[in-house]
Coordinates of C-alpha atoms and ligand atoms in Angstrom, one line a residue:
M1 CA 0.0 0.0 0.0
Q2 CA 1.2 3.5 -0.7
I3 CA 1.1 6.1 2.0
Q4 CA -2.1 7.7 0.7
T5 CA -3.9 4.3 0.9
K6 CA -2.4 3.5 4.4
A7 CA -3.6 6.9 5.7
V8 CA -7.1 6.1 4.7
H9 CA -7.4 2.4 5.8
V10 CA -4.9 1.3 8.4
G11 CA -6.4 0.9 11.9
D12 CA -10.0 0.9 10.8
R13 CA -12.6 -1.9 11.0
K14 CA -10.9 -3.7 13.9
K15 CA -13.0 -6.0 16.1
P16 CA -12.4 -5.2 19.8
G17 CA -11.8 -8.9 20.6
P18 CA -13.7 -10.7 23.4
A19 CA -13.7 -7.8 25.8
I20 CA -17.0 -6.0 26.4
P21 CA -16.7 -2.3 27.2
V22 CA -18.1 -1.6 30.7
T23 CA -19.9 1.5 29.5
T24 CA -21.2 2.2 26.0
P25 CA -18.6 3.7 23.7
I26 CA -19.3 6.5 21.2
Y27 CA -19.7 4.9 17.8
T28 CA -19.1 7.6 15.3
A29 CA -19.1 5.4 12.2
A30 CA -21.7 6.4 9.6
S31 CA -21.9 2.9 8.1
Y32 CA -21.0 -0.7 8.8
F33 CA -19.1 -3.3 7.0
Y34 CA -19.8 -7.1 6.7
E35 CA -17.7 -9.8 5.3
D36 CA -20.8 -11.6 4.0
M37 CA -23.0 -9.8 1.5
E38 CA -26.0 -12.2 2.3
Q39 CA -25.9 -11.1 5.9
L40 CA -25.9 -7.4 4.9
D41 CA -28.9 -8.1 2.6
R42 CA -30.8 -9.7 5.6
I43 CA -29.9 -6.7 7.8
F44 CA -31.2 -4.3 5.2
A45 CA -34.4 -6.4 5.0
R46 CA -34.7 -6.2 8.8
E47 CA -34.7 -10.0 8.9
E48 CA -31.7 -10.0 11.1
P49 CA -30.7 -7.4 13.7
G50 CA -27.6 -5.5 12.8
Y51 CA -26.2 -2.1 11.9
C52 CA -25.8 -0.9 8.4
Y53 CA -26.3 2.9 8.4
S54 CA -26.4 5.3 11.4
R55 CA -29.5 7.1 10.3
Y56 CA -31.3 3.7 10.7
D57 CA -29.5 2.6 13.9
N58 CA -26.4 3.4 15.8
P59 CA -25.0 1.3 18.6
T60 CA -24.6 4.3 21.0
N61 CA -28.2 5.5 20.2
V62 CA -29.6 2.0 20.6
A63 CA -28.1 1.8 24.1
L64 CA -29.8 5.1 25.0
E65 CA -33.0 3.9 23.4
E66 CA -33.0 0.7 25.4
L67 CA -32.4 2.8 28.6
I68 CA -35.2 5.2 28.0
T69 CA -37.6 2.4 27.0
S70 CA -36.8 0.7 30.3
L71 CA -37.2 3.9 32.3
E72 CA -40.6 4.6 30.7
N73 CA -41.8 0.9 30.5
G74 CA -42.5 1.3 26.8
H75 CA -42.0 -1.0 23.8
G76 CA -39.2 0.8 22.0
S77 CA -37.6 4.2 21.6
L78 CA -36.0 6.6 19.1
A79 CA -33.3 9.0 20.0
C80 CA -33.8 12.3 18.2
A81 CA -31.7 15.5 17.7
S82 CA -33.9 17.6 19.9
G83 CA -37.1 17.5 21.9
M84 CA -38.8 19.3 19.1
S85 CA -37.8 16.8 16.5
A86 CA -39.0 14.1 18.9
I87 CA -42.4 15.8 19.2
Q88 CA -42.7 16.2 15.5
I89 CA -42.0 12.6 14.6
A90 CA -44.2 11.3 17.5
L91 CA -47.1 13.3 16.1
L92 CA -46.4 12.1 12.6
A93 CA -46.3 8.5 13.8
A94 CA -49.6 9.0 15.7
L95 CA -51.3 10.5 12.6
N96 CA -49.8 8.2 10.1
D97 CA -52.9 6.1 9.5
R98 CA -55.4 8.3 11.2
R99 CA -57.4 11.4 10.5
K100 CA -55.1 14.4 10.2
S101 CA -56.5 16.2 13.2
I102 CA -54.9 17.0 16.5
V103 CA -56.6 18.0 19.7
A104 CA -53.9 19.6 21.8
A105 CA -53.7 21.0 25.3
D106 CA -53.8 24.7 25.2
A107 CA -51.0 24.9 27.8
L108 CA -47.9 23.7 26.0
Y109 CA -44.3 24.7 25.4
G110 CA -44.3 27.7 23.0
A111 CA -42.3 25.9 20.3
T112 CA -44.8 23.0 20.4
I113 CA -47.6 25.5 19.8
N114 CA -45.6 26.9 16.8
L115 CA -45.0 23.4 15.5
L116 CA -48.7 22.8 15.5
L117 CA -49.7 26.2 14.0
K118 CA -46.8 27.0 11.8
V119 CA -45.7 23.6 10.5
L120 CA -48.5 21.1 10.8
E121 CA -51.6 23.3 10.2
P122 CA -50.2 24.7 6.9
L123 CA -49.6 21.1 5.8
G124 CA -53.3 20.5 6.2
V125 CA -53.5 19.1 9.8
E126 CA -56.5 20.4 11.7
V127 CA -55.4 21.7 15.1
T128 CA -57.8 22.3 18.0
F129 CA -56.7 23.6 21.4
V130 CA -58.5 22.6 24.5
D131 CA -58.1 22.9 28.3
L132 CA -56.9 19.4 29.1
C133 CA -57.8 19.9 32.7
D134 CA -61.5 20.3 31.7
L135 CA -62.5 16.7 30.8
E136 CA -65.9 17.8 29.5
A137 CA -64.2 20.2 27.1
V138 CA -61.9 17.4 26.0
E139 CA -64.8 15.0 25.4
K140 CA -66.6 17.7 23.4
A141 CA -63.5 18.6 21.3
V142 CA -62.8 14.9 20.6
A143 CA -66.4 14.2 19.6
E144 CA -66.6 17.2 17.4
H145 CA -63.2 16.9 15.6
R146 CA -62.6 13.2 15.7
P147 CA -58.8 13.7 16.0
G148 CA -56.2 11.1 15.1
C149 CA -54.1 12.3 18.0
V150 CA -54.4 14.0 21.4
L151 CA -51.3 15.9 22.6
M152 CA -50.6 16.9 26.2
E153 CA -47.7 17.6 28.6
T154 CA -47.7 15.7 31.9
V155 CA -46.9 19.0 33.8
S156 CA -47.5 21.9 31.5
N157 CA -45.0 24.7 30.6
P158 CA -45.0 27.2 32.2
L159 CA -48.0 27.2 34.5
L160 CA -47.5 23.6 35.8
R161 CA -51.0 22.4 35.2
V162 CA -51.6 18.6 35.5
G163 CA -54.4 16.9 33.6
E164 CA -56.0 13.6 34.4
M165 CA -53.9 11.6 32.0
D166 CA -55.8 8.3 32.3
R167 CA -59.1 9.9 31.7
V168 CA -57.8 11.8 28.7
A169 CA -56.3 8.5 27.4
R170 CA -59.7 6.8 27.7
I171 CA -61.4 9.6 25.8
A172 CA -58.7 9.4 23.1
R173 CA -58.8 5.6 23.0
E174 CA -62.6 5.4 22.7
A175 CA -62.4 7.8 19.7
G176 CA -59.6 5.8 18.1
A177 CA -57.0 8.5 18.7
A178 CA -53.5 8.1 19.9
L179 CA -52.4 9.9 23.1
V180 CA -49.0 11.6 22.8
V181 CA -47.5 12.8 26.1
D182 CA -44.6 15.2 26.6
N183 CA -43.1 13.9 29.8
T184 CA -40.2 16.4 30.0
F185 CA -41.2 18.3 33.1
A186 CA -42.3 15.2 35.1
T187 CA -39.6 12.7 34.0
P188 CA -40.2 8.9 34.5
L189 CA -39.2 9.2 38.1
L190 CA -42.5 11.0 38.8
V191 CA -44.9 9.7 36.1
R192 CA -44.6 6.9 33.5
P193 CA -47.4 7.9 31.0
F194 CA -47.7 4.3 29.6
E195 CA -49.1 3.3 33.0
W196 CA -51.8 5.9 32.4
G197 CA -52.7 5.0 28.9
A198 CA -50.3 7.0 26.6
N199 CA -49.3 5.6 23.2
L200 CA -46.2 7.7 22.6
V201 CA -44.1 9.5 25.2
V202 CA -41.7 12.3 24.3
H203 CA -38.8 13.8 26.2
S204 CA -36.6 16.8 25.6
V205 CA -33.5 15.0 27.2
T206 CA -31.9 18.4 27.0
K207 CA -33.5 18.9 30.4
F208 CA -33.5 16.6 33.5
L209 CA -32.5 13.4 31.8
A210 CA -29.2 14.6 30.4
G211 CA -29.3 17.2 33.2
H212 CA -26.1 19.2 32.9
G213 CA -26.9 21.8 30.3
D214 CA -24.5 20.4 27.7
V215 CA -26.7 18.3 25.5
L216 CA -29.5 19.0 23.0
G217 CA -31.6 15.9 22.4
G218 CA -34.9 14.2 22.5
T219 CA -36.5 10.8 22.6
V220 CA -39.8 9.2 21.6
T221 CA -40.9 6.0 23.3
S222 CA -43.6 4.1 21.7
D223 CA -46.1 1.3 22.6
A224 CA -45.9 -1.8 20.4
A225 CA -48.6 -0.6 18.0
H226 CA -46.7 2.5 16.8
Y227 CA -43.1 1.3 17.0
D228 CA -42.6 0.1 13.4
T229 CA -44.2 3.2 12.0
L230 CA -42.0 5.4 14.2
R231 CA -38.8 3.6 12.9
T232 CA -40.0 3.7 9.3
L233 CA -40.7 7.4 9.5
S234 CA -37.4 8.0 11.2
R235 CA -35.5 6.3 8.3
A236 CA -37.2 8.7 5.9
Y237 CA -37.1 11.9 8.0
G238 CA -33.7 11.3 9.6
P239 CA -34.2 13.2 12.9
V240 CA -31.6 11.1 14.8
L241 CA -29.4 12.1 17.6
G242 CA -25.6 12.2 17.2
P243 CA -23.7 9.5 19.1
F244 CA -21.7 12.0 21.2
E245 CA -25.0 13.5 22.5
S246 CA -26.3 10.0 23.1
Y247 CA -23.3 9.1 25.2
L248 CA -23.6 12.3 27.2
T249 CA -27.3 11.6 27.8
M250 CA -26.6 8.1 29.0
R251 CA -24.0 9.4 31.3
G252 CA -26.4 12.0 32.7
I253 CA -29.2 9.5 33.2
K254 CA -27.0 7.4 35.6
T255 CA -27.5 10.1 38.2
F256 CA -30.9 11.4 37.1
P257 CA -32.9 9.8 39.9
L258 CA -30.6 11.2 42.5
R259 CA -30.6 14.6 41.0
M260 CA -34.3 14.6 40.5
E261 CA -35.0 13.8 44.1
R262 CA -32.8 16.7 45.1
H263 CA -34.4 19.0 42.5
C264 CA -37.9 18.2 43.9
A265 CA -36.9 18.7 47.5
N266 CA -35.3 22.0 46.7
A267 CA -38.2 23.2 44.6
S268 CA -40.7 22.4 47.5
R269 CA -38.6 24.6 49.8
V270 CA -38.3 27.4 47.3
A271 CA -42.0 27.4 46.5
A272 CA -42.9 27.5 50.2
W273 CA -40.5 30.4 50.7
L274 CA -41.8 32.4 47.7
S275 CA -45.4 31.9 48.8
E276 CA -44.6 33.7 52.0
N277 CA -42.7 36.6 50.4
P278 CA -44.8 39.8 50.2
A279 CA -43.2 40.7 46.8
I280 CA -44.8 37.7 45.2
E281 CA -48.4 37.8 44.0
R282 CA -48.8 34.2 43.2
V283 CA -46.8 30.9 43.1
H284 CA -47.6 28.1 40.7
F285 CA -46.3 24.8 42.1
P286 CA -47.8 21.3 41.9
G287 CA -47.0 20.6 45.6
D288 CA -49.2 23.5 46.7
P289 CA -52.4 21.9 48.3
A290 CA -54.4 24.8 46.8
H291 CA -53.1 24.1 43.2
P292 CA -56.2 24.0 40.8
D293 CA -55.3 20.4 39.7
S294 CA -54.6 19.1 43.2
A295 CA -56.9 16.1 42.7
A296 CA -55.0 15.0 39.6
I297 CA -51.7 15.7 41.2
R298 CA -52.5 13.5 44.2
R299 CA -53.4 10.6 41.8
L300 CA -50.5 11.0 39.3
L301 CA -47.5 12.3 41.2
P302 CA -45.8 10.4 44.1
P303 CA -46.0 12.2 47.5
G304 CA -43.3 14.8 47.9
L305 CA -42.1 14.6 44.3
Y306 CA -43.7 17.6 42.6
G307 CA -40.9 18.4 40.1
A308 CA -38.2 21.1 40.0
M309 CA -40.3 23.8 38.3
V310 CA -41.7 26.7 40.3
S311 CA -43.4 29.6 38.4
F312 CA -44.3 32.8 40.2
E313 CA -45.7 36.3 39.6
L314 CA -44.0 39.4 40.9
K315 CA -46.5 41.7 42.5
G316 CA -47.3 44.7 40.2
A317 CA -44.2 44.1 38.1
R318 CA -44.0 45.1 34.5
R319 CA -41.3 44.1 32.1
E320 CA -38.8 46.7 33.4
E321 CA -39.1 45.4 37.0
I322 CA -38.8 41.8 35.9
F323 CA -35.6 42.6 34.0
R324 CA -34.1 44.5 36.9
F325 CA -35.0 41.6 39.3
M326 CA -33.4 39.1 36.9
E327 CA -30.3 41.2 36.5
R328 CA -29.8 41.3 40.3
L329 CA -29.6 37.5 40.6
K330 CA -26.1 36.4 41.3
L331 CA -26.4 32.6 41.5
V332 CA -29.6 31.7 39.7
V333 CA -28.7 31.8 36.0
R334 CA -30.8 33.8 33.5
A335 CA -31.0 31.3 30.7
T336 CA -33.4 29.6 28.4
S337 CA -33.7 26.1 29.5
L338 CA -34.6 24.0 32.5
G339 CA -33.6 20.8 34.3
D340 CA -29.9 21.6 34.6
V341 CA -28.0 21.0 37.8
H342 CA -27.8 24.8 38.4
S343 CA -30.9 26.9 39.0
L344 CA -32.2 28.6 35.9
I345 CA -34.7 31.4 35.5
L346 CA -36.6 32.4 32.4
Y347 CA -39.1 35.1 31.5
P348 CA -41.7 33.1 29.4
V349 CA -43.3 36.2 27.7
M350 CA -39.8 37.0 26.3
S351 CA -38.6 33.6 25.5
S352 CA -40.4 30.2 25.7
H353 CA -43.8 31.7 24.9
R354 CA -42.7 34.8 23.0
E355 CA -44.3 33.7 19.7
V356 CA -47.6 32.6 21.3
P357 CA -50.1 35.3 20.4
P358 CA -50.7 37.7 23.4
A359 CA -54.4 37.0 23.4
Q360 CA -53.7 33.3 23.8
R361 CA -51.1 34.0 26.5
E362 CA -53.6 36.1 28.4
R363 CA -56.3 33.4 28.1
L364 CA -53.8 30.8 29.5
G365 CA -52.8 33.0 32.4
I366 CA -49.2 33.6 31.1
R367 CA -49.0 37.1 32.4
D368 CA -46.3 39.8 31.9
N369 CA -45.2 39.4 35.5
L370 CA -44.7 35.6 35.3
L371 CA -41.3 34.0 35.8
R372 CA -40.4 30.4 35.5
L373 CA -37.7 29.0 37.8
S374 CA -36.0 25.6 37.4
V375 CA -34.6 24.8 40.8
G376 CA -31.2 23.2 40.6
I377 CA -29.4 20.8 43.0
E378 CA -27.4 23.5 44.9
A379 CA -27.7 24.0 48.6
V380 CA -31.3 25.4 48.7
E381 CA -30.4 28.0 51.3
D382 CA -28.1 29.7 48.7
V383 CA -30.8 29.7 46.1
I384 CA -33.3 31.2 48.5
E385 CA -30.7 33.8 49.7
D386 CA -30.1 34.9 46.1
L387 CA -33.8 35.2 45.3
G388 CA -34.2 37.2 48.6
Q389 CA -31.5 39.7 47.8
A390 CA -32.7 40.1 44.2
L391 CA -36.3 40.8 45.5
G392 CA -34.8 43.3 47.8
Ligands
PLP1 C1 -41.9 20.7 27.8 C2 -40.9 20.9 26.6 N1 -41.0 20.0 25.6 C3 -40.1 20.1 24.6 C4 -39.1 21.1 24.5 C5 -38.2 21.1 23.4 O1 -37.0 20.6 23.6 P1 -35.6 20.9 22.8 O2 -35.3 22.3 23.2 O3 -34.7 19.8 23.3 O4 -36.0 20.8 21.4 C6 -39.0 21.9 25.6 C7 -37.9 22.9 25.6 O5 -37.8 23.8 26.4 C8 -39.9 21.8 26.7 O6 -39.8 22.7 27.7

């Protein structure tokens, strides 16, 4: 071989021998080589398990997919490049052989509302928003629109509403619709939506599952009925996660239950402190016994685990006061995300729900004085002290 050929081939396509790596390595190969062409043919035909091309399957992604499937008690999963790509492909899988109509919770992450209104509706999908916490309204919307799919978040963004998932699932099932649940805020430590009748469960793993603010990714976990469609669509759309992000997500998940317990304990303390602060008009927190959905919360969430998210309204504050309050924070980070180890604060009207029409925001109760706090795993006294000094 001449040097140009050596440079290209030497060292590649080596089998690792009998040793099994203790943790999953990052497989960066785009495609896979087989000595035997018949075998490759069977793998392409999906008659035999195996890897041929990383848009179809990648060993690092498959390991993450198995892990998420196991946490969610689902049938199979797909690792996606972001939470949004996961939501999109989950909705497409749900609608694949059904009426192109979605009944969606009116309280959803802003980009999910955009996906529905700016991507799917222009493609001819009928979109109807309904208050998922009002079962009569859900029944009426489902009877009227005969949707192929119902979409909800376990704990909604940013007002932390909790719908009766099993009852919504029954209404969807009886109408022949699939229930797609975004479980990002709750995580499988708190709620496993398949146990409550969901068909497809989505995560932005960017948040609690990866947990360290250094990954963008998503997953869809499916029941048996939708799994083949999900994988077939994925081969065509190609929304897959990169193997490095897959590796980081698996690494994050190893400590996710420990982190989540701490997140929840800290959030309960912060919510209680905020609710006694005279500068605060209102606190939205699922652990509050006066929460409007307390009956659903008692049924769905384990006692004491109410999530890491606390939303609150600053008394009489307009945008200027909100900005000054946020700028005074020294520890809590002003940044657009949630679920990281560090506490993060966000102004929904400016960021996550910026593109939601003001009238819809007003109707949902996302007011101009609302802030959304993702409580981290720091010593909670330090978080409270920082909020206290910033509130002045
Ligand atoms: C509830 C929820 N779902 C989905 C997403 C989208 O996730 P990603 O940013 O990973 O695309 C977000 C992002 O904030 C979210 O809060």
